[in-house]
Amino acid sequence: MSVSAVQQQVEERQGEQEAKQQRSSRLFFLVIVFMFWFSSYIYVPVLSPYVEHLGASYVMVGAVLGIYGLMQILFRVPIGIGSDLLNRRRPFIMLGLIASGGSCLLFMAGSQPGWALAARAVSGIAASAWVVYSVMFSGYFKKEEAGSAMAMLQFTTVVAQLTSMMISGYMVDHWGWHAPFIAGTIVAVAAILLSFRLPEQRRDPQASAIRLKDLASVIKEPLLVKVSLLSVLAHCVLFITMFGYTPNQALDIGASKGDLGWLTLAFMLPHALATLYGSRMFGRWLGDRGTLMLGFAGSALFTLLIPSMPTLLALCATQIGNGFMQGLIFPLLLGKSVASVEPAKRATAMGFYQAVYAIGMSGGPFVAGWMSAEYGLTGGFWLGAIAAALAAVLSFLWMKERKESSAKELAK
């Protein structure tokens, strides 16, 4: 056998070993991602009922729900910039896990609503670290495989959120209000221990850096600004409904805390299906503008119906519709947020987009809390319906691309 043939065999074996190690690293990282979101979302369906149980007014409930988004506005971009400047990922991965577990502990620290406010603020810091998770996981793939990487990450996120949110109501029903927080703490601690085995990932600082000098030019992109504002309204609706006050409405009409798992499933399953397949399918039929208008208008209708549903089954029906309609919206907005931005500035554009839509995560539930204090829970859902209807109108006015553009962008 010639020397060149032997050398080729050695290189092939090395390549196979590297590929095997890469697959192992991806799987290990996805396990940590699952645990991160599990600990962060296990208490979400019972959060607003729990804060109300502590004696908080709807205004205070809105503040607790809203501070989650506010902390992301404040910390998301600085954490991304800090990770890029230090060219390190693992410390920020661990920061997210520590904050997630710490927030669960703070929820159990006292019986006053102020502790819940502090705990949810810390969980907002945890969520701010997600930008580093996304960057680190994409580093396990070639550039041309970035789409597949994000799909795997999104799927793991949805599975973790659905799994954790399905069992939280059952846990409260059988073991008390603190059970989800205890479980979240345990899972976060286990993930922290696993994260010590994560090898540090150093990349070219220019490859994915969020650059402040690019912000001035990025925010002049009309499409990015419009899409970001639509995303603000979309997140208003999401954090007023399923991640906000819909569980309170379910309990008010006689559902048990264990029944909240069915409410979660009714929303999350069609939401995941629409996210994976719906936008692509409806994009071919209706185009971007038509799909966004359908999603927002449908969400407005189903949100408006929530307070008039007499039974849990009827309420779950509204969640099936709302979950699907909102699932049509988010992938389209995410794709269009960087569609008009040159590749070198897309990380900056994404940072801007994420920071802006956090305004909806913060402002939506807070204003809805004030509305609910004045007019009952119905007032908060009215606000969500108005926000969705406004977004449908703005989609008609702003999104004027050709019908075929949707399929092309989603295929990228």
mmCIF file of C-alpha atoms in Angstrom, residues 89-372:
data_model
loop_
_atom_site.group_PDB
_atom_site.id
_atom_site.type_symbol
_atom_site.label_atom_id
_atom_site.label_comp_id
_atom_site.label_asym_id
_atom_site.label_seq_id
_atom_site.Cartn_x
_atom_site.Cartn_y
_atom_site.Cartn_z
ATOM 1 C CA ARG A 89 -19.267 31.318 25.661
ATOM 2 C CA ARG A 90 -19.278 28.886 28.589
ATOM 3 C CA PRO A 91 -19.324 31.477 31.417
ATOM 4 C CA PHE A 92 -22.454 33.023 29.907
ATOM 5 C CA ILE A 93 -24.054 29.596 29.425
ATOM 6 C CA MET A 94 -23.484 28.976 33.128
ATOM 7 C CA LEU A 95 -24.763 32.467 33.981
ATOM 8 C CA GLY A 96 -28.078 31.623 32.330
ATOM 9 C CA LEU A 97 -28.376 28.368 34.269
ATOM 10 C CA ILE A 98 -27.434 29.980 37.585
ATOM 11 C CA ALA A 99 -29.973 32.753 37.037
ATOM 12 C CA SER A 100 -32.662 30.227 36.079
ATOM 13 C CA GLY A 101 -32.097 28.160 39.211
ATOM 14 C CA GLY A 102 -31.701 31.267 41.355
ATOM 15 C CA SER A 103 -35.041 32.624 40.189
ATOM 16 C CA CYS A 104 -36.762 29.397 41.277
ATOM 17 C CA LEU A 105 -35.191 29.742 44.736
ATOM 18 C CA LEU A 106 -36.277 33.377 45.019
ATOM 19 C CA PHE A 107 -39.887 32.426 44.308
ATOM 20 C CA MET A 108 -39.775 30.324 47.483
ATOM 21 C CA ALA A 109 -37.879 32.879 49.573
ATOM 22 C CA GLY A 110 -40.915 34.711 50.932
ATOM 23 C CA SER A 111 -44.679 34.987 50.855
ATOM 24 C CA GLN A 112 -44.809 38.620 49.682
ATOM 25 C CA PRO A 113 -45.369 39.500 46.001
ATOM 26 C CA GLY A 114 -42.096 41.460 46.022
ATOM 27 C CA TRP A 115 -40.159 38.186 46.128
ATOM 28 C CA ALA A 116 -41.984 37.020 43.009
ATOM 29 C CA LEU A 117 -41.087 40.306 41.299
ATOM 30 C CA ALA A 118 -37.397 39.831 42.152
ATOM 31 C CA ALA A 119 -37.499 36.188 41.073
ATOM 32 C CA ARG A 120 -39.040 36.966 37.707
ATOM 33 C CA ALA A 121 -36.477 39.722 37.163
ATOM 34 C CA VAL A 122 -33.681 37.179 37.651
ATOM 35 C CA SER A 123 -35.398 34.798 35.226
ATOM 36 C CA GLY A 124 -35.349 37.637 32.687
ATOM 37 C CA ILE A 125 -31.562 37.788 33.073
ATOM 38 C CA ALA A 126 -31.463 34.028 32.475
ATOM 39 C CA ALA A 127 -33.436 34.404 29.249
ATOM 40 C CA SER A 128 -31.079 37.201 28.158
ATOM 41 C CA ALA A 129 -28.262 34.655 27.998
ATOM 42 C CA TRP A 130 -30.111 32.758 25.263
ATOM 43 C CA VAL A 131 -28.322 34.750 22.577
ATOM 44 C CA VAL A 132 -25.060 33.063 23.668
ATOM 45 C CA TYR A 133 -26.666 29.612 23.562
ATOM 46 C CA SER A 134 -27.704 30.271 19.964
ATOM 47 C CA VAL A 135 -24.234 31.436 18.954
ATOM 48 C CA MET A 136 -22.449 28.549 20.685
ATOM 49 C CA PHE A 137 -24.679 25.873 19.172
ATOM 50 C CA SER A 138 -24.290 27.318 15.678
ATOM 51 C CA GLY A 139 -20.531 26.922 16.199
ATOM 52 C CA TYR A 140 -20.959 23.136 16.050
ATOM 53 C CA PHE A 141 -22.117 23.426 12.430
ATOM 54 C CA LYS A 142 -20.769 24.656 9.129
ATOM 55 C CA LYS A 143 -22.086 28.008 7.941
ATOM 56 C CA GLU A 144 -24.282 26.405 5.315
ATOM 57 C CA GLU A 145 -25.911 24.254 8.024
ATOM 58 C CA ALA A 146 -26.989 27.219 10.152
ATOM 59 C CA GLY A 147 -30.651 26.721 9.266
ATOM 60 C CA SER A 148 -30.586 23.111 10.441
ATOM 61 C CA ALA A 149 -28.839 24.153 13.642
ATOM 62 C CA MET A 150 -31.500 26.721 14.494
ATOM 63 C CA ALA A 151 -34.267 24.236 13.676
ATOM 64 C CA MET A 152 -32.778 21.689 16.091
ATOM 65 C CA LEU A 153 -32.397 24.366 18.746
ATOM 66 C CA GLN A 154 -35.966 25.610 18.267
ATOM 67 C CA PHE A 155 -37.373 22.076 18.375
ATOM 68 C CA THR A 156 -35.526 21.310 21.621
ATOM 69 C CA THR A 157 -36.778 24.581 23.099
ATOM 70 C CA VAL A 158 -40.405 23.823 22.209
ATOM 71 C CA VAL A 159 -40.184 20.262 23.576
ATOM 72 C CA ALA A 160 -38.670 21.521 26.849
ATOM 73 C CA GLN A 161 -41.288 24.239 27.237
ATOM 74 C CA LEU A 162 -44.173 21.911 26.415
ATOM 75 C CA THR A 163 -42.927 19.135 28.723
ATOM 76 C CA SER A 164 -42.327 21.418 31.689
ATOM 77 C CA MET A 165 -45.514 23.446 31.283
ATOM 78 C CA MET A 166 -47.628 20.292 30.947
ATOM 79 C CA ILE A 167 -46.694 19.006 34.409
ATOM 80 C CA SER A 168 -46.582 22.230 36.449
ATOM 81 C CA GLY A 169 -50.307 22.361 37.229
ATOM 82 C CA TYR A 170 -50.323 18.680 38.203
ATOM 83 C CA MET A 171 -47.387 19.265 40.561
ATOM 84 C CA VAL A 172 -49.114 22.195 42.270
ATOM 85 C CA ASP A 173 -52.339 20.190 42.624
ATOM 86 C CA HIS A 174 -50.548 17.282 44.317
ATOM 87 C CA TRP A 175 -47.580 18.819 46.134
ATOM 88 C CA GLY A 176 -48.323 22.505 46.585
ATOM 89 C CA TRP A 177 -47.326 25.835 45.034
ATOM 90 C CA HIS A 178 -43.585 25.385 45.607
ATOM 91 C CA ALA A 179 -43.280 22.039 43.797
ATOM 92 C CA PRO A 180 -42.511 23.495 40.320
ATOM 93 C CA PHE A 181 -39.900 25.843 41.806
ATOM 94 C CA ILE A 182 -38.182 22.964 43.611
ATOM 95 C CA ALA A 183 -38.127 20.908 40.411
ATOM 96 C CA GLY A 184 -36.809 23.876 38.433
ATOM 97 C CA THR A 185 -34.005 24.402 40.936
ATOM 98 C CA ILE A 186 -32.969 20.736 40.841
ATOM 99 C CA VAL A 187 -32.906 20.647 37.034
ATOM 100 C CA ALA A 188 -30.922 23.912 36.861
ATOM 101 C CA VAL A 189 -28.324 22.647 39.362
ATOM 102 C CA ALA A 190 -27.929 19.417 37.389
ATOM 103 C CA ALA A 191 -27.463 21.437 34.191
ATOM 104 C CA ILE A 192 -24.839 23.639 35.871
ATOM 105 C CA LEU A 193 -22.862 20.530 36.830
ATOM 106 C CA LEU A 194 -23.103 19.217 33.271
ATOM 107 C CA SER A 195 -21.990 22.566 31.848
ATOM 108 C CA PHE A 196 -18.558 22.141 33.471
ATOM 109 C CA ARG A 197 -17.948 19.472 30.832
ATOM 110 C CA LEU A 198 -18.690 21.875 27.992
ATOM 111 C CA PRO A 199 -15.460 22.719 26.146
ATOM 112 C CA GLU A 200 -14.928 26.437 25.689
ATOM 113 C CA GLN A 201 -15.688 27.575 22.174
ATOM 114 C CA ARG A 202 -13.550 30.367 20.784
ATOM 115 C CA ARG A 203 -14.457 31.836 17.443
ATOM 116 C CA ASP A 204 -13.392 34.579 15.131
ATOM 117 C CA PRO A 205 -14.565 37.708 17.008
ATOM 118 C CA GLN A 206 -15.797 39.183 13.736
ATOM 119 C CA ALA A 207 -17.863 36.146 12.816
ATOM 120 C CA SER A 208 -20.903 36.893 14.946
ATOM 121 C CA ALA A 209 -20.111 40.056 16.856
ATOM 122 C CA ILE A 210 -22.848 42.499 17.755
ATOM 123 C CA ARG A 211 -21.237 45.789 16.777
ATOM 124 C CA LEU A 212 -22.508 49.054 18.195
ATOM 125 C CA LYS A 213 -21.148 50.994 15.223
ATOM 126 C CA ASP A 214 -23.521 49.028 12.966
ATOM 127 C CA LEU A 215 -26.618 49.957 14.970
ATOM 128 C CA ALA A 216 -26.970 53.388 13.359
ATOM 129 C CA SER A 217 -27.166 51.927 9.866
ATOM 130 C CA VAL A 218 -29.219 48.903 10.908
ATOM 131 C CA ILE A 219 -32.033 50.903 12.499
ATOM 132 C CA LYS A 220 -32.396 52.846 9.252
ATOM 133 C CA GLU A 221 -33.606 49.675 7.521
ATOM 134 C CA PRO A 222 -37.360 50.298 7.124
ATOM 135 C CA LEU A 223 -38.283 46.608 6.936
ATOM 136 C CA LEU A 224 -36.367 45.754 10.131
ATOM 137 C CA VAL A 225 -38.050 48.576 12.053
ATOM 138 C CA LYS A 226 -41.521 47.621 10.812
ATOM 139 C CA VAL A 227 -41.018 43.924 11.529
ATOM 140 C CA SER A 228 -39.667 44.729 15.008
ATOM 141 C CA LEU A 229 -42.750 46.818 15.806
ATOM 142 C CA LEU A 230 -45.033 44.032 14.591
ATOM 143 C CA SER A 231 -43.109 41.639 16.827
ATOM 144 C CA VAL A 232 -43.703 43.969 19.792
ATOM 145 C CA LEU A 233 -47.455 43.606 19.222
ATOM 146 C CA ALA A 234 -47.158 39.840 18.685
ATOM 147 C CA HIS A 235 -45.316 39.393 21.979
ATOM 148 C CA CYS A 236 -47.865 41.629 23.711
ATOM 149 C CA VAL A 237 -50.558 39.146 22.733
ATOM 150 C CA LEU A 238 -48.493 36.064 23.653
ATOM 151 C CA PHE A 239 -47.584 37.369 27.115
ATOM 152 C CA ILE A 240 -51.122 38.585 27.795
ATOM 153 C CA THR A 241 -52.679 35.238 26.843
ATOM 154 C CA MET A 242 -50.922 31.878 27.311
ATOM 155 C CA PHE A 243 -47.868 33.214 29.118
ATOM 156 C CA GLY A 244 -49.992 35.673 31.081
ATOM 157 C CA TYR A 245 -53.623 35.670 32.160
ATOM 158 C CA THR A 246 -55.274 32.741 30.354
ATOM 159 C CA PRO A 247 -54.450 30.366 33.263
ATOM 160 C CA ASN A 248 -56.212 32.795 35.650
ATOM 161 C CA GLN A 249 -59.250 32.740 33.392
ATOM 162 C CA ALA A 250 -59.238 28.929 33.412
ATOM 163 C CA LEU A 251 -59.172 28.809 37.216
ATOM 164 C CA ASP A 252 -61.924 31.436 37.390
ATOM 165 C CA ILE A 253 -64.318 29.244 35.367
ATOM 166 C CA GLY A 254 -63.721 26.218 37.570
ATOM 167 C CA ALA A 255 -60.668 24.438 36.157
ATOM 168 C CA SER A 256 -58.270 22.781 38.584
ATOM 169 C CA LYS A 257 -54.571 23.555 38.652
ATOM 170 C CA GLY A 258 -53.957 20.130 37.146
ATOM 171 C CA ASP A 259 -56.185 21.072 34.205
ATOM 172 C CA LEU A 260 -53.737 23.821 33.254
ATOM 173 C CA GLY A 261 -51.621 21.147 31.589
ATOM 174 C CA TRP A 262 -54.388 20.523 29.049
ATOM 175 C CA LEU A 263 -54.658 24.260 28.460
ATOM 176 C CA THR A 264 -50.916 24.355 27.794
ATOM 177 C CA LEU A 265 -51.082 21.401 25.406
ATOM 178 C CA ALA A 266 -54.004 22.986 23.539
ATOM 179 C CA PHE A 267 -51.884 26.069 22.849
ATOM 180 C CA MET A 268 -48.360 24.703 22.443
ATOM 181 C CA LEU A 269 -48.999 21.742 20.126
ATOM 182 C CA PRO A 270 -50.685 23.710 17.294
ATOM 183 C CA HIS A 271 -48.225 26.542 17.957
ATOM 184 C CA ALA A 272 -45.302 24.188 17.319
ATOM 185 C CA LEU A 273 -46.944 22.688 14.213
ATOM 186 C CA ALA A 274 -47.667 26.119 12.761
ATOM 187 C CA THR A 275 -44.113 27.248 13.517
ATOM 188 C CA LEU A 276 -42.598 24.241 11.738
ATOM 189 C CA TYR A 277 -44.980 23.897 8.790
ATOM 190 C CA GLY A 278 -47.738 26.514 8.813
ATOM 191 C CA SER A 279 -45.759 29.592 7.800
ATOM 192 C CA ARG A 280 -44.219 27.797 4.838
ATOM 193 C CA MET A 281 -47.558 26.384 3.673
ATOM 194 C CA PHE A 282 -49.636 29.532 4.111
ATOM 195 C CA GLY A 283 -46.762 31.629 2.768
ATOM 196 C CA ARG A 284 -47.076 29.827 -0.567
ATOM 197 C CA TRP A 285 -50.832 30.383 -0.647
ATOM 198 C CA LEU A 286 -51.200 33.879 0.753
ATOM 199 C CA GLY A 287 -47.743 35.471 0.654
ATOM 200 C CA ASP A 288 -46.099 37.198 3.604
ATOM 201 C CA ARG A 289 -48.682 39.940 3.979
ATOM 202 C CA GLY A 290 -51.654 37.589 3.742
ATOM 203 C CA THR A 291 -50.152 35.122 6.219
ATOM 204 C CA LEU A 292 -49.363 37.841 8.754
ATOM 205 C CA MET A 293 -52.822 39.356 8.358
ATOM 206 C CA LEU A 294 -54.434 35.944 8.868
ATOM 207 C CA GLY A 295 -52.272 35.201 11.907
ATOM 208 C CA PHE A 296 -52.884 38.526 13.622
ATOM 209 C CA ALA A 297 -56.598 38.732 12.748
ATOM 210 C CA GLY A 298 -57.174 35.156 13.886
ATOM 211 C CA SER A 299 -55.283 35.809 17.106
ATOM 212 C CA ALA A 300 -57.393 38.928 17.719
ATOM 213 C CA LEU A 301 -60.590 36.905 17.324
ATOM 214 C CA PHE A 302 -59.533 34.021 19.569
ATOM 215 C CA THR A 303 -58.170 36.399 22.228
ATOM 216 C CA LEU A 304 -61.446 38.326 22.217
ATOM 217 C CA LEU A 305 -63.354 35.062 22.749
ATOM 218 C CA ILE A 306 -61.329 33.944 25.796
ATOM 219 C CA PRO A 307 -63.345 35.718 28.543
ATOM 220 C CA SER A 308 -66.686 34.518 27.125
ATOM 221 C CA MET A 309 -65.860 30.798 27.184
ATOM 222 C CA PRO A 310 -67.993 29.017 29.830
ATOM 223 C CA THR A 311 -66.042 25.755 30.159
ATOM 224 C CA LEU A 312 -62.450 24.541 30.091
ATOM 225 C CA LEU A 313 -63.125 22.631 26.871
ATOM 226 C CA ALA A 314 -64.374 25.774 25.151
ATOM 227 C CA LEU A 315 -61.393 27.734 26.481
ATOM 228 C CA CYS A 316 -59.024 25.065 25.145
ATOM 229 C CA ALA A 317 -60.659 25.478 21.734
ATOM 230 C CA THR A 318 -59.689 29.162 21.724
ATOM 231 C CA GLN A 319 -56.144 28.164 22.682
ATOM 232 C CA ILE A 320 -55.889 25.734 19.776
ATOM 233 C CA GLY A 321 -56.813 28.568 17.420
ATOM 234 C CA ASN A 322 -54.641 31.152 19.147
ATOM 235 C CA GLY A 323 -51.643 28.829 19.318
ATOM 236 C CA PHE A 324 -51.853 28.076 15.608
ATOM 237 C CA MET A 325 -52.405 31.684 14.541
ATOM 238 C CA GLN A 326 -49.508 32.973 16.635
ATOM 239 C CA GLY A 327 -47.351 30.144 15.287
ATOM 240 C CA LEU A 328 -47.875 31.519 11.772
ATOM 241 C CA ILE A 329 -46.552 34.918 12.809
ATOM 242 C CA PHE A 330 -43.250 34.417 14.615
ATOM 243 C CA PRO A 331 -41.206 32.496 11.987
ATOM 244 C CA LEU A 332 -42.142 35.021 9.296
ATOM 245 C CA LEU A 333 -41.184 37.994 11.447
ATOM 246 C CA LEU A 334 -37.907 36.341 12.455
ATOM 247 C CA GLY A 335 -36.945 35.639 8.848
ATOM 248 C CA LYS A 336 -37.883 39.106 7.622
ATOM 249 C CA SER A 337 -35.961 40.803 10.452
ATOM 250 C CA VAL A 338 -32.670 40.112 8.639
ATOM 251 C CA ALA A 339 -33.966 39.792 5.068
ATOM 252 C CA SER A 340 -32.981 43.335 4.067
ATOM 253 C CA VAL A 341 -29.739 43.475 6.092
ATOM 254 C CA GLU A 342 -26.331 42.648 4.641
ATOM 255 C CA PRO A 343 -24.776 39.466 6.117
ATOM 256 C CA ALA A 344 -22.019 41.271 8.044
ATOM 257 C CA LYS A 345 -24.625 43.200 10.043
ATOM 258 C CA ARG A 346 -27.171 40.464 10.634
ATOM 259 C CA ALA A 347 -26.024 39.667 14.187
ATOM 260 C CA THR A 348 -26.476 43.334 15.057
ATOM 261 C CA ALA A 349 -29.880 43.384 13.369
ATOM 262 C CA MET A 350 -30.947 40.284 15.297
ATOM 263 C CA GLY A 351 -29.800 41.834 18.570
ATOM 264 C CA PHE A 352 -31.829 44.949 17.784
ATOM 265 C CA TYR A 353 -34.873 42.880 16.821
ATOM 266 C CA GLN A 354 -34.750 40.796 20.013
ATOM 267 C CA ALA A 355 -34.250 43.824 22.240
ATOM 268 C CA VAL A 356 -37.187 45.649 20.637
ATOM 269 C CA TYR A 357 -39.689 42.789 20.804
ATOM 270 C CA ALA A 358 -38.919 42.410 24.513
ATOM 271 C CA ILE A 359 -40.842 45.689 24.889
ATOM 272 C CA GLY A 360 -43.972 43.693 24.067
ATOM 273 C CA MET A 361 -43.068 41.012 26.594
ATOM 274 C CA SER A 362 -42.779 43.720 29.241
ATOM 275 C CA GLY A 363 -45.370 46.334 28.323
ATOM 276 C CA GLY A 364 -48.146 43.973 27.228
ATOM 277 C CA PRO A 365 -48.725 42.118 30.503
ATOM 278 C CA PHE A 366 -48.080 45.233 32.602
ATOM 279 C CA VAL A 367 -50.733 47.347 30.834
ATOM 280 C CA ALA A 368 -53.033 44.311 30.759
ATOM 281 C CA GLY A 369 -52.629 44.072 34.540
ATOM 282 C CA TRP A 370 -53.818 47.655 34.900
ATOM 283 C CA MET A 371 -56.726 46.964 32.522
ATOM 284 C CA SER A 372 -57.645 43.835 34.476
#
